[in-house]
Amino acid sequence: MTAPVERVCLTHLQIPLKEPFRISGTEVGLKDAILLVVETRDAIGLGECSPGPASGCESLDGCWIELTERIAPSLLGRTFNSVDDIATLAATWSGGRCARAGAETACWDLLGQARHATIAELLGASSEQLERSIESGLSLGLYPTVVELLKTIETHLAEGYRRVKIEIEPGRDVELVRAVRQHFGDIPLMVEASGAYTNRDLDIFRELDDLDLLMFEQPMAADDIDGLVQLQRAVATPVCLDETANSVERATEAIGRGACKVVSLKLQYLGGFGPAVALHDHCYKHGVSCWVGTIPELGVGRAQGLHLATLGNCRYPTDIEPSPRWFVDDYVVPLIEHSAPGMLSVPTRPGLGFQVDRTKVRRYQVRYQEVGTGS
Ligand SMILES: [Mg+2]
C-alpha cells in the first residue's frame, strides 16, 4: 500500500515547438501542460495533464482550476492498495478527462513504486510483452508544398521510424499520398484526416483505398458515427477512431455499429490508465486492434504511453516520438530516445520509471501551486 498523500505540487509548463504544427484548421507553436507531483512520505508520483489544440479536451485553464480546487484536495490523505482504489477515487472526479488523466496516472506511478512494479506490470503486461520494444511511428502535419513534405519524411525516415503518418485535408489528399508512395515505395504509411471529411467524400477514400494504407485515422468528425460506419462499409482499409474514442462509452457504441477496425488509445482523451485498459480490452473482445496515440504530450505524458503500448492488443506502431522531435526541450530524465532505430524501450524501474529535471521545470514554469495538508 502507498503511504498517505501529503502534498500535490502543480506546475503549468510551456515549452515552444521547434516548428509550428499544422493540422486541418489549426496551427500551434507552444505546448502547454500541467505537471503533477503527488508526494507521500516515501515516494513521489508523476502525472501530466496535457490538453491539445484539436483534442476536444477542455482548456488548460479549465484543467488548472479543476486540478487545484477539486482533484488535488481529494488526493490528500489517500492511500492506494490497488488500481481499483485509484478507480474508485477517480470515479468521484467531475471535470475534463485531461485533468483526470493527470491525477489518475500520478496515482498509478505511486502504486507501482509501493509495489516495486512497473506501470506496465500493473496494467497486466506479460513478461514477454515487457521485454518487447515499442515501435515509434512518425507523425507529420500539413506542409505548404509536397516537396517540403517529402524532404521532411526523408530526413525522419533516416532516423528509423517504423511507419509514417501524414495529415490530409479536403483538396490535399489523394495527390499527397500518391506522391509519398511514388517517392518512398512500400513504406508503412497511414493518413490522419482529423475529422475533416463527411459522407459526401466516400469517393476520395475509395481512391485512397487502392494505395495500401495501414488505416484512415479519424476521417470524419468525432460524433459522425453514421459517416464512419458508411465509410468502413465502403473500403477495405481499416478506419481508425481517434477523437471518437475520447470516451469508452462513445467508442463502444461506434465499435458496436461497425464504424472501425482500429482504435487509437490516448490516456489524455480517456482520463488515465483505468479507462484506457477498459477500452483496450473491449476492443480485443470485438476484434478491433489498438495502438497508442499522442497529443503529443511532454515527457511524462509520453513515457506513460510506453507502458500502455506493452498491452497485447496494441498491434500497430505508436505515435510516441523521441523528446527532441517536437519541442525545443523536455523535462523528463532520462529523455525519451530511440533505443535502436525506430524503437523505444519500456521503462524497467518501478512505477513510471522516469524523473523530472527540476531546473528545467523551473525554466519553463508559467505558474505553480501546492495543495497540502498544511496549506
Ligand atoms: Mg489523430
mmCIF file of C-alpha atoms and ligand atoms in Angstrom:
data_model
loop_
_atom_site.group_PDB
_atom_site.id
_atom_site.type_symbol
_atom_site.label_atom_id
_atom_site.label_comp_id
_atom_site.label_asym_id
_atom_site.label_seq_id
_atom_site.Cartn_x
_atom_site.Cartn_y
_atom_site.Cartn_z
ATOM 1 C CA MET A 1 0.000 0.000 0.000
ATOM 2 C CA THR A 2 1.165 3.568 -0.647
ATOM 3 C CA ALA A 3 1.758 5.950 2.253
ATOM 4 C CA PRO A 4 -0.857 8.726 2.557
ATOM 5 C CA VAL A 5 -0.630 11.599 0.072
ATOM 6 C CA GLU A 6 0.728 14.654 1.874
ATOM 7 C CA ARG A 7 1.127 17.210 -0.860
ATOM 8 C CA VAL A 8 0.327 17.789 -4.546
ATOM 9 C CA CYS A 9 2.539 20.235 -6.453
ATOM 10 C CA LEU A 10 1.190 21.555 -9.749
ATOM 11 C CA THR A 11 3.300 23.340 -12.353
ATOM 12 C CA HIS A 12 1.915 24.846 -15.551
ATOM 13 C CA LEU A 13 4.715 24.392 -18.104
ATOM 14 C CA GLN A 14 5.091 25.978 -21.512
ATOM 15 C CA ILE A 15 7.689 24.696 -23.986
ATOM 16 C CA PRO A 16 7.999 26.054 -27.550
ATOM 17 C CA LEU A 17 7.636 23.736 -30.535
ATOM 18 C CA LYS A 18 10.571 23.525 -32.936
ATOM 19 C CA GLU A 19 8.309 24.318 -35.869
ATOM 20 C CA PRO A 20 4.613 25.226 -35.962
ATOM 21 C CA PHE A 21 2.361 22.165 -36.142
ATOM 22 C CA ARG A 22 -0.398 22.448 -38.751
ATOM 23 C CA ILE A 23 -3.409 20.233 -38.988
ATOM 24 C CA SER A 24 -6.673 20.948 -40.744
ATOM 25 C CA GLY A 25 -7.853 24.308 -39.395
ATOM 26 C CA THR A 26 -5.262 24.764 -36.604
ATOM 27 C CA GLU A 27 -1.665 25.836 -36.115
ATOM 28 C CA VAL A 28 0.199 25.767 -32.793
ATOM 29 C CA GLY A 29 3.655 26.967 -31.755
ATOM 30 C CA LEU A 30 3.664 26.398 -27.977
ATOM 31 C CA LYS A 31 2.946 23.345 -25.864
ATOM 32 C CA ASP A 32 1.206 23.860 -22.524
ATOM 33 C CA ALA A 33 0.871 21.121 -19.922
ATOM 34 C CA ILE A 34 0.426 20.733 -16.177
ATOM 35 C CA LEU A 35 2.928 18.569 -14.297
ATOM 36 C CA LEU A 36 1.523 16.937 -11.165
ATOM 37 C CA VAL A 37 3.876 15.765 -8.437
ATOM 38 C CA VAL A 38 1.919 13.756 -5.857
ATOM 39 C CA GLU A 39 4.013 13.317 -2.698
ATOM 40 C CA THR A 40 3.835 10.802 0.117
ATOM 41 C CA ARG A 41 6.289 10.306 2.992
ATOM 42 C CA ASP A 42 8.440 7.986 0.883
ATOM 43 C CA ALA A 43 7.687 8.498 -2.818
ATOM 44 C CA ILE A 44 6.563 10.956 -5.473
ATOM 45 C CA GLY A 45 4.142 10.094 -8.253
ATOM 46 C CA LEU A 46 4.311 11.964 -11.558
ATOM 47 C CA GLY A 47 1.373 12.833 -13.758
ATOM 48 C CA GLU A 48 0.803 15.146 -16.715
ATOM 49 C CA CYS A 49 -2.356 16.909 -17.797
ATOM 50 C CA SER A 50 -1.763 17.651 -21.453
ATOM 51 C CA PRO A 51 -4.686 19.073 -23.442
ATOM 52 C CA GLY A 52 -4.025 19.637 -27.154
ATOM 53 C CA PRO A 53 -5.263 22.004 -29.844
ATOM 54 C CA ALA A 54 -7.577 19.622 -31.679
ATOM 55 C CA SER A 55 -8.184 17.210 -28.847
ATOM 56 C CA GLY A 56 -11.682 18.311 -27.969
ATOM 57 C CA CYS A 57 -10.290 18.304 -24.423
ATOM 58 C CA GLU A 58 -11.052 21.123 -22.044
ATOM 59 C CA SER A 59 -8.803 24.213 -21.984
ATOM 60 C CA LEU A 60 -5.640 24.238 -19.917
ATOM 61 C CA ASP A 61 -7.067 26.972 -17.661
ATOM 62 C CA GLY A 62 -10.143 24.838 -17.035
ATOM 63 C CA CYS A 63 -7.896 21.893 -16.134
ATOM 64 C CA TRP A 64 -5.847 24.077 -13.782
ATOM 65 C CA ILE A 65 -8.959 25.131 -11.841
ATOM 66 C CA GLU A 66 -10.303 21.570 -11.756
ATOM 67 C CA LEU A 67 -6.991 20.163 -10.531
ATOM 68 C CA THR A 68 -6.075 22.814 -7.951
ATOM 69 C CA GLU A 69 -9.558 23.329 -6.499
ATOM 70 C CA ARG A 70 -11.105 19.871 -6.573
ATOM 71 C CA ILE A 71 -8.961 16.937 -7.690
ATOM 72 C CA ALA A 72 -5.713 17.702 -5.808
ATOM 73 C CA PRO A 73 -7.508 18.330 -2.466
ATOM 74 C CA SER A 74 -9.341 14.994 -2.893
ATOM 75 C CA LEU A 75 -5.974 13.187 -3.030
ATOM 76 C CA LEU A 76 -4.751 14.428 0.355
ATOM 77 C CA GLY A 77 -4.564 11.716 2.996
ATOM 78 C CA ARG A 78 -5.399 8.961 0.462
ATOM 79 C CA THR A 79 -3.624 5.622 0.320
ATOM 80 C CA PHE A 80 -3.840 3.161 -2.580
ATOM 81 C CA ASN A 81 -3.697 -0.583 -2.202
ATOM 82 C CA SER A 82 -4.747 -1.485 -5.727
ATOM 83 C CA VAL A 83 -5.669 0.009 -9.095
ATOM 84 C CA ASP A 84 -9.309 -0.438 -8.042
ATOM 85 C CA ASP A 85 -8.703 2.026 -5.173
ATOM 86 C CA ILE A 86 -7.469 4.550 -7.724
ATOM 87 C CA ALA A 87 -10.502 3.909 -9.969
ATOM 88 C CA THR A 88 -12.869 4.380 -7.010
ATOM 89 C CA LEU A 89 -11.413 7.798 -6.229
ATOM 90 C CA ALA A 90 -11.176 8.805 -9.913
ATOM 91 C CA ALA A 91 -14.893 7.996 -10.333
ATOM 92 C CA THR A 92 -15.675 10.844 -7.907
ATOM 93 C CA TRP A 93 -13.883 13.421 -10.061
ATOM 94 C CA SER A 94 -16.021 15.533 -12.337
ATOM 95 C CA GLY A 95 -14.471 17.741 -14.970
ATOM 96 C CA GLY A 96 -12.490 17.058 -18.057
ATOM 97 C CA ARG A 97 -10.637 13.891 -18.923
ATOM 98 C CA CYS A 98 -7.236 15.534 -19.401
ATOM 99 C CA ALA A 99 -7.335 16.824 -15.809
ATOM 100 C CA ARG A 100 -8.406 13.402 -14.538
ATOM 101 C CA ALA A 101 -5.684 11.726 -16.600
ATOM 102 C CA GLY A 102 -3.070 13.955 -14.954
ATOM 103 C CA ALA A 103 -4.059 12.890 -11.444
ATOM 104 C CA GLU A 104 -5.022 9.270 -12.144
ATOM 105 C CA THR A 105 -1.704 8.459 -13.836
ATOM 106 C CA ALA A 106 0.284 10.023 -10.956
ATOM 107 C CA CYS A 107 -1.529 7.651 -8.561
ATOM 108 C CA TRP A 108 -0.520 4.667 -10.751
ATOM 109 C CA ASP A 109 3.099 5.834 -10.514
ATOM 110 C CA LEU A 110 2.832 5.925 -6.693
ATOM 111 C CA LEU A 111 1.198 2.486 -6.550
ATOM 112 C CA GLY A 112 3.825 0.959 -8.828
ATOM 113 C CA GLN A 113 6.624 2.250 -6.645
ATOM 114 C CA ALA A 114 4.926 0.944 -3.477
ATOM 115 C CA ARG A 115 4.539 -2.482 -5.135
ATOM 116 C CA HIS A 116 8.017 -2.465 -6.765
ATOM 117 C CA ALA A 117 6.269 -2.983 -10.103
ATOM 118 C CA THR A 118 6.353 -1.001 -13.323
ATOM 119 C CA ILE A 119 3.123 0.560 -14.549
ATOM 120 C CA ALA A 120 3.223 -1.911 -17.457
ATOM 121 C CA GLU A 121 3.171 -4.740 -14.885
ATOM 122 C CA LEU A 122 0.263 -3.109 -13.040
ATOM 123 C CA LEU A 123 -1.538 -2.928 -16.391
ATOM 124 C CA GLY A 124 -1.151 -6.683 -16.714
ATOM 125 C CA ALA A 125 1.521 -6.918 -19.406
ATOM 126 C CA SER A 126 3.111 -10.383 -19.571
ATOM 127 C CA SER A 127 6.870 -10.861 -19.143
ATOM 128 C CA GLU A 128 7.126 -11.440 -22.884
ATOM 129 C CA GLN A 129 5.325 -8.144 -23.556
ATOM 130 C CA LEU A 130 7.568 -6.319 -21.060
ATOM 131 C CA GLU A 131 10.678 -7.379 -22.948
ATOM 132 C CA ARG A 132 9.273 -6.166 -26.235
ATOM 133 C CA SER A 133 10.477 -2.805 -27.527
ATOM 134 C CA ILE A 134 7.844 -0.327 -28.623
ATOM 135 C CA GLU A 135 7.689 0.764 -32.249
ATOM 136 C CA SER A 136 7.903 4.512 -32.780
ATOM 137 C CA GLY A 137 5.875 5.983 -35.654
ATOM 138 C CA LEU A 138 6.474 9.331 -37.331
ATOM 139 C CA SER A 139 3.577 11.780 -37.347
ATOM 140 C CA LEU A 140 3.571 14.778 -39.690
ATOM 141 C CA GLY A 141 1.247 17.768 -40.042
ATOM 142 C CA LEU A 142 0.370 19.638 -43.223
ATOM 143 C CA TYR A 143 3.236 21.240 -45.157
ATOM 144 C CA PRO A 144 2.991 24.197 -47.565
ATOM 145 C CA THR A 145 4.285 22.115 -50.512
ATOM 146 C CA VAL A 146 4.598 18.461 -51.477
ATOM 147 C CA VAL A 147 8.364 18.912 -51.826
ATOM 148 C CA GLU A 148 8.651 20.082 -48.200
ATOM 149 C CA LEU A 149 6.597 17.099 -47.059
ATOM 150 C CA LEU A 150 8.793 14.649 -48.981
ATOM 151 C CA LYS A 151 12.004 16.241 -47.667
ATOM 152 C CA THR A 152 10.741 16.071 -44.093
ATOM 153 C CA ILE A 153 9.780 12.400 -44.466
ATOM 154 C CA GLU A 154 13.195 11.639 -45.926
ATOM 155 C CA THR A 155 15.016 13.293 -43.007
ATOM 156 C CA HIS A 156 12.991 11.442 -40.401
ATOM 157 C CA LEU A 157 12.950 8.057 -42.137
ATOM 158 C CA ALA A 158 16.733 8.076 -41.796
ATOM 159 C CA GLU A 159 16.121 8.033 -38.005
ATOM 160 C CA GLY A 160 14.460 4.643 -38.334
ATOM 161 C CA TYR A 161 10.774 5.379 -37.684
ATOM 162 C CA ARG A 162 8.613 2.293 -38.157
ATOM 163 C CA ARG A 163 5.800 3.970 -40.039
ATOM 164 C CA VAL A 164 4.831 7.347 -41.463
ATOM 165 C CA LYS A 165 1.570 9.163 -40.803
ATOM 166 C CA ILE A 166 0.698 12.182 -42.927
ATOM 167 C CA GLU A 167 -2.066 14.702 -42.408
ATOM 168 C CA ILE A 168 -4.617 15.147 -45.204
ATOM 169 C CA GLU A 169 -7.459 17.610 -45.738
ATOM 170 C CA PRO A 170 -10.040 18.051 -48.499
ATOM 171 C CA GLY A 171 -8.196 19.131 -51.647
ATOM 172 C CA ARG A 172 -4.855 17.813 -50.387
ATOM 173 C CA ASP A 173 -5.291 14.076 -50.012
ATOM 174 C CA VAL A 174 -5.039 11.535 -52.864
ATOM 175 C CA GLU A 175 -2.351 13.547 -54.628
ATOM 176 C CA LEU A 176 -0.250 13.798 -51.439
ATOM 177 C CA VAL A 177 -0.470 10.079 -50.699
ATOM 178 C CA ARG A 178 0.384 9.194 -54.321
ATOM 179 C CA ALA A 179 3.453 11.469 -54.147
ATOM 180 C CA VAL A 180 4.649 9.774 -50.948
ATOM 181 C CA ARG A 181 4.025 6.308 -52.410
ATOM 182 C CA GLN A 182 5.881 7.176 -55.633
ATOM 183 C CA HIS A 183 8.836 8.604 -53.746
ATOM 184 C CA PHE A 184 9.222 6.122 -50.905
ATOM 185 C CA GLY A 185 7.645 2.963 -52.317
ATOM 186 C CA ASP A 186 6.177 0.409 -49.971
ATOM 187 C CA ILE A 187 6.788 2.078 -46.572
ATOM 188 C CA PRO A 188 4.221 1.521 -43.793
ATOM 189 C CA LEU A 189 2.003 4.553 -44.369
ATOM 190 C CA MET A 190 -1.251 5.882 -42.942
ATOM 191 C CA VAL A 191 -3.274 9.092 -43.150
ATOM 192 C CA GLU A 192 -4.685 11.338 -40.427
ATOM 193 C CA ALA A 193 -7.758 13.306 -41.500
ATOM 194 C CA SER A 194 -8.520 14.977 -38.136
ATOM 195 C CA GLY A 195 -12.260 14.726 -38.809
ATOM 196 C CA ALA A 196 -12.134 16.946 -41.918
ATOM 197 C CA TYR A 197 -14.378 14.813 -44.199
ATOM 198 C CA THR A 198 -18.045 13.812 -44.426
ATOM 199 C CA ASN A 199 -20.019 11.021 -46.078
ATOM 200 C CA ARG A 200 -20.024 13.123 -49.274
ATOM 201 C CA ASP A 201 -16.311 12.285 -49.610
ATOM 202 C CA LEU A 202 -16.536 8.482 -49.852
ATOM 203 C CA ASP A 203 -15.071 8.523 -53.387
ATOM 204 C CA ILE A 204 -11.885 10.149 -52.093
ATOM 205 C CA PHE A 205 -11.447 7.285 -49.630
ATOM 206 C CA ARG A 206 -12.231 4.732 -52.373
ATOM 207 C CA GLU A 207 -9.251 6.164 -54.262
ATOM 208 C CA LEU A 208 -7.085 6.099 -51.130
ATOM 209 C CA ASP A 209 -8.223 2.521 -50.577
ATOM 210 C CA ASP A 210 -6.063 1.441 -53.536
ATOM 211 C CA LEU A 211 -2.899 2.923 -52.028
ATOM 212 C CA ASP A 212 -2.258 0.208 -49.434
ATOM 213 C CA LEU A 213 -2.535 2.373 -46.309
ATOM 214 C CA LEU A 214 -2.401 0.932 -42.784
ATOM 215 C CA MET A 215 -5.515 2.898 -41.806
ATOM 216 C CA PHE A 216 -7.541 6.098 -42.172
ATOM 217 C CA GLU A 217 -7.338 7.910 -38.828
ATOM 218 C CA GLN A 218 -10.477 9.831 -37.810
ATOM 219 C CA PRO A 219 -11.746 10.535 -41.326
ATOM 220 C CA MET A 220 -14.931 12.178 -40.081
ATOM 221 C CA ALA A 221 -15.990 14.336 -37.153
ATOM 222 C CA ALA A 222 -15.853 12.725 -33.716
ATOM 223 C CA ASP A 223 -19.639 12.399 -33.382
ATOM 224 C CA ASP A 224 -20.315 11.400 -37.029
ATOM 225 C CA ILE A 225 -20.618 7.704 -36.263
ATOM 226 C CA ASP A 226 -23.083 7.249 -39.162
ATOM 227 C CA GLY A 227 -20.479 8.601 -41.586
ATOM 228 C CA LEU A 228 -17.742 6.366 -40.162
ATOM 229 C CA VAL A 229 -19.996 3.307 -40.500
ATOM 230 C CA GLN A 230 -20.754 4.150 -44.146
ATOM 231 C CA LEU A 231 -17.072 4.643 -44.865
ATOM 232 C CA GLN A 232 -15.907 1.418 -43.220
ATOM 233 C CA ARG A 233 -18.517 -0.474 -45.285
ATOM 234 C CA ALA A 234 -17.210 1.170 -48.477
ATOM 235 C CA VAL A 235 -13.479 0.482 -48.046
ATOM 236 C CA ALA A 236 -11.147 -2.369 -47.094
ATOM 237 C CA THR A 237 -8.605 -0.088 -45.375
ATOM 238 C CA PRO A 238 -9.272 -0.031 -41.617
ATOM 239 C CA VAL A 239 -10.964 3.092 -40.285
ATOM 240 C CA CYS A 240 -9.293 4.175 -37.021
ATOM 241 C CA LEU A 241 -11.108 6.053 -34.276
ATOM 242 C CA ASP A 242 -9.200 8.805 -32.523
ATOM 243 C CA GLU A 243 -11.350 11.718 -31.303
ATOM 244 C CA THR A 244 -14.429 9.441 -31.464
ATOM 245 C CA ALA A 245 -12.594 7.272 -28.898
ATOM 246 C CA ASN A 246 -12.347 10.047 -26.309
ATOM 247 C CA SER A 247 -14.752 8.176 -24.081
ATOM 248 C CA VAL A 248 -15.135 4.471 -23.520
ATOM 249 C CA GLU A 249 -18.915 4.823 -23.981
ATOM 250 C CA ARG A 250 -18.775 6.502 -27.386
ATOM 251 C CA ALA A 251 -16.011 4.191 -28.642
ATOM 252 C CA THR A 252 -18.064 1.188 -27.510
ATOM 253 C CA GLU A 253 -21.091 2.455 -29.421
ATOM 254 C CA ALA A 254 -19.014 3.081 -32.569
ATOM 255 C CA ILE A 255 -17.396 -0.375 -32.402
ATOM 256 C CA GLY A 256 -20.801 -1.977 -31.908
ATOM 257 C CA ARG A 257 -22.066 -0.298 -35.076
ATOM 258 C CA GLY A 258 -19.073 -1.358 -37.187
ATOM 259 C CA ALA A 259 -17.554 2.124 -37.529
ATOM 260 C CA CYS A 260 -13.930 0.988 -37.354
ATOM 261 C CA LYS A 261 -11.381 -1.813 -37.286
ATOM 262 C CA VAL A 262 -8.759 0.086 -35.259
ATOM 263 C CA VAL A 263 -8.780 2.393 -32.209
ATOM 264 C CA SER A 264 -6.100 4.849 -31.093
ATOM 265 C CA LEU A 265 -5.817 4.821 -27.283
ATOM 266 C CA LYS A 266 -4.985 8.157 -25.702
ATOM 267 C CA LEU A 267 -4.585 8.455 -21.956
ATOM 268 C CA GLN A 268 -5.438 12.147 -22.092
ATOM 269 C CA TYR A 269 -8.698 11.603 -24.001
ATOM 270 C CA LEU A 270 -9.798 8.718 -21.843
ATOM 271 C CA GLY A 271 -8.867 10.014 -18.391
ATOM 272 C CA GLY A 272 -5.976 7.712 -17.492
ATOM 273 C CA PHE A 273 -4.840 4.104 -17.392
ATOM 274 C CA GLY A 274 -8.024 2.580 -15.941
ATOM 275 C CA PRO A 275 -10.329 3.691 -18.794
ATOM 276 C CA ALA A 276 -7.587 3.003 -21.382
ATOM 277 C CA VAL A 277 -7.275 -0.637 -20.273
ATOM 278 C CA ALA A 278 -11.058 -0.978 -20.273
ATOM 279 C CA LEU A 279 -11.238 0.240 -23.888
ATOM 280 C CA HIS A 280 -8.227 -1.884 -24.893
ATOM 281 C CA ASP A 281 -9.921 -4.993 -23.509
ATOM 282 C CA HIS A 282 -13.267 -4.134 -25.102
ATOM 283 C CA CYS A 283 -11.527 -3.733 -28.485
ATOM 284 C CA TYR A 284 -9.808 -7.108 -28.080
ATOM 285 C CA LYS A 285 -13.124 -8.849 -27.393
ATOM 286 C CA HIS A 286 -14.620 -7.336 -30.550
ATOM 287 C CA GLY A 287 -11.726 -7.992 -32.922
ATOM 288 C CA VAL A 288 -10.650 -4.347 -33.089
ATOM 289 C CA SER A 289 -6.895 -3.605 -32.888
ATOM 290 C CA CYS A 290 -5.369 -0.745 -30.893
ATOM 291 C CA TRP A 291 -2.285 1.415 -30.808
ATOM 292 C CA VAL A 292 -1.119 4.240 -28.559
ATOM 293 C CA GLY A 293 -1.681 7.762 -29.855
ATOM 294 C CA THR A 294 -0.293 11.025 -28.504
ATOM 295 C CA ILE A 295 -1.481 14.634 -28.173
ATOM 296 C CA PRO A 296 1.632 14.935 -28.309
ATOM 297 C CA GLU A 297 2.358 15.244 -24.607
ATOM 298 C CA LEU A 298 5.560 16.352 -22.938
ATOM 299 C CA GLY A 299 7.891 13.776 -21.383
ATOM 300 C CA VAL A 300 5.835 12.313 -18.552
ATOM 301 C CA GLY A 301 2.756 12.016 -20.755
ATOM 302 C CA ARG A 302 4.653 10.184 -23.484
ATOM 303 C CA ALA A 303 6.501 7.963 -21.005
ATOM 304 C CA GLN A 304 3.103 6.776 -19.769
ATOM 305 C CA GLY A 305 2.246 5.730 -23.305
ATOM 306 C CA LEU A 306 5.244 3.388 -23.388
ATOM 307 C CA HIS A 307 3.714 1.347 -20.573
ATOM 308 C CA LEU A 308 0.278 1.281 -22.221
ATOM 309 C CA ALA A 309 1.786 0.175 -25.534
ATOM 310 C CA THR A 310 3.004 -3.101 -23.970
ATOM 311 C CA LEU A 311 -0.574 -4.444 -23.883
ATOM 312 C CA GLY A 312 -1.192 -7.368 -26.192
ATOM 313 C CA ASN A 313 -3.861 -5.866 -28.421
ATOM 314 C CA CYS A 314 -1.666 -2.824 -29.262
ATOM 315 C CA ARG A 315 -0.709 -4.056 -32.717
ATOM 316 C CA TYR A 316 0.497 -1.004 -34.649
ATOM 317 C CA PRO A 317 3.436 1.391 -34.097
ATOM 318 C CA THR A 318 2.729 4.151 -31.569
ATOM 319 C CA ASP A 319 2.790 7.894 -32.182
ATOM 320 C CA ILE A 320 5.394 8.158 -29.394
ATOM 321 C CA GLU A 321 8.398 10.006 -30.755
ATOM 322 C CA PRO A 322 11.674 10.905 -29.015
ATOM 323 C CA SER A 323 11.870 14.021 -26.802
ATOM 324 C CA PRO A 324 13.665 16.213 -29.381
ATOM 325 C CA ARG A 325 11.113 15.575 -32.131
ATOM 326 C CA TRP A 326 8.518 18.270 -31.433
ATOM 327 C CA PHE A 327 9.741 20.530 -28.651
ATOM 328 C CA VAL A 328 12.882 22.602 -28.084
ATOM 329 C CA ASP A 329 13.378 20.789 -24.779
ATOM 330 C CA ASP A 330 11.820 18.202 -22.459
ATOM 331 C CA TYR A 331 11.705 17.990 -18.672
ATOM 332 C CA VAL A 332 11.971 14.219 -18.091
ATOM 333 C CA VAL A 333 15.055 12.295 -17.010
ATOM 334 C CA PRO A 334 16.111 10.304 -18.911
ATOM 335 C CA LEU A 335 14.953 11.918 -22.160
ATOM 336 C CA ILE A 336 12.791 9.704 -24.371
ATOM 337 C CA GLU A 337 15.046 8.436 -27.148
ATOM 338 C CA HIS A 338 15.130 5.618 -29.660
ATOM 339 C CA SER A 339 16.979 2.702 -28.065
ATOM 340 C CA ALA A 340 17.520 1.228 -31.537
ATOM 341 C CA PRO A 341 16.435 2.825 -34.826
ATOM 342 C CA GLY A 342 12.707 3.474 -34.552
ATOM 343 C CA MET A 343 12.368 1.572 -31.276
ATOM 344 C CA LEU A 344 11.646 2.690 -27.705
ATOM 345 C CA SER A 345 12.460 0.729 -24.552
ATOM 346 C CA VAL A 346 9.849 0.008 -21.917
ATOM 347 C CA PRO A 347 10.967 1.531 -18.587
ATOM 348 C CA THR A 348 12.075 -1.089 -16.080
ATOM 349 C CA ARG A 349 12.248 0.922 -12.844
ATOM 350 C CA PRO A 350 9.206 0.765 -10.526
ATOM 351 C CA GLY A 351 6.229 2.956 -11.343
ATOM 352 C CA LEU A 352 6.586 5.237 -14.345
ATOM 353 C CA GLY A 353 10.368 4.799 -14.311
ATOM 354 C CA PHE A 354 11.108 8.454 -15.125
ATOM 355 C CA GLN A 355 12.009 11.507 -13.056
ATOM 356 C CA VAL A 356 11.799 15.243 -13.721
ATOM 357 C CA ASP A 357 14.662 17.682 -14.186
ATOM 358 C CA ARG A 358 13.785 20.342 -11.596
ATOM 359 C CA THR A 359 15.943 23.009 -13.215
ATOM 360 C CA LYS A 360 14.068 22.594 -16.485
ATOM 361 C CA VAL A 361 10.705 22.553 -14.738
ATOM 362 C CA ARG A 362 11.576 25.950 -13.209
ATOM 363 C CA ARG A 363 12.834 27.236 -16.562
ATOM 364 C CA TYR A 364 9.549 26.501 -18.364
ATOM 365 C CA GLN A 365 7.232 27.263 -15.437
ATOM 366 C CA VAL A 366 4.316 29.635 -16.086
ATOM 367 C CA ARG A 367 2.642 29.199 -12.665
ATOM 368 C CA TYR A 368 2.966 26.943 -9.664
ATOM 369 C CA GLN A 369 0.672 25.885 -6.830
ATOM 370 C CA GLU A 370 0.926 23.491 -3.906
ATOM 371 C CA VAL A 371 -2.021 21.759 -2.309
ATOM 372 C CA GLY A 372 -1.045 20.202 1.000
ATOM 373 C CA THR A 373 -2.324 19.123 4.370
ATOM 374 C CA GLY A 374 -0.632 22.231 5.805
ATOM 375 C CA SER A 375 -1.721 24.727 3.102
HETATM 376 MG MG MG B 1 -5.462 11.886 -34.561
#
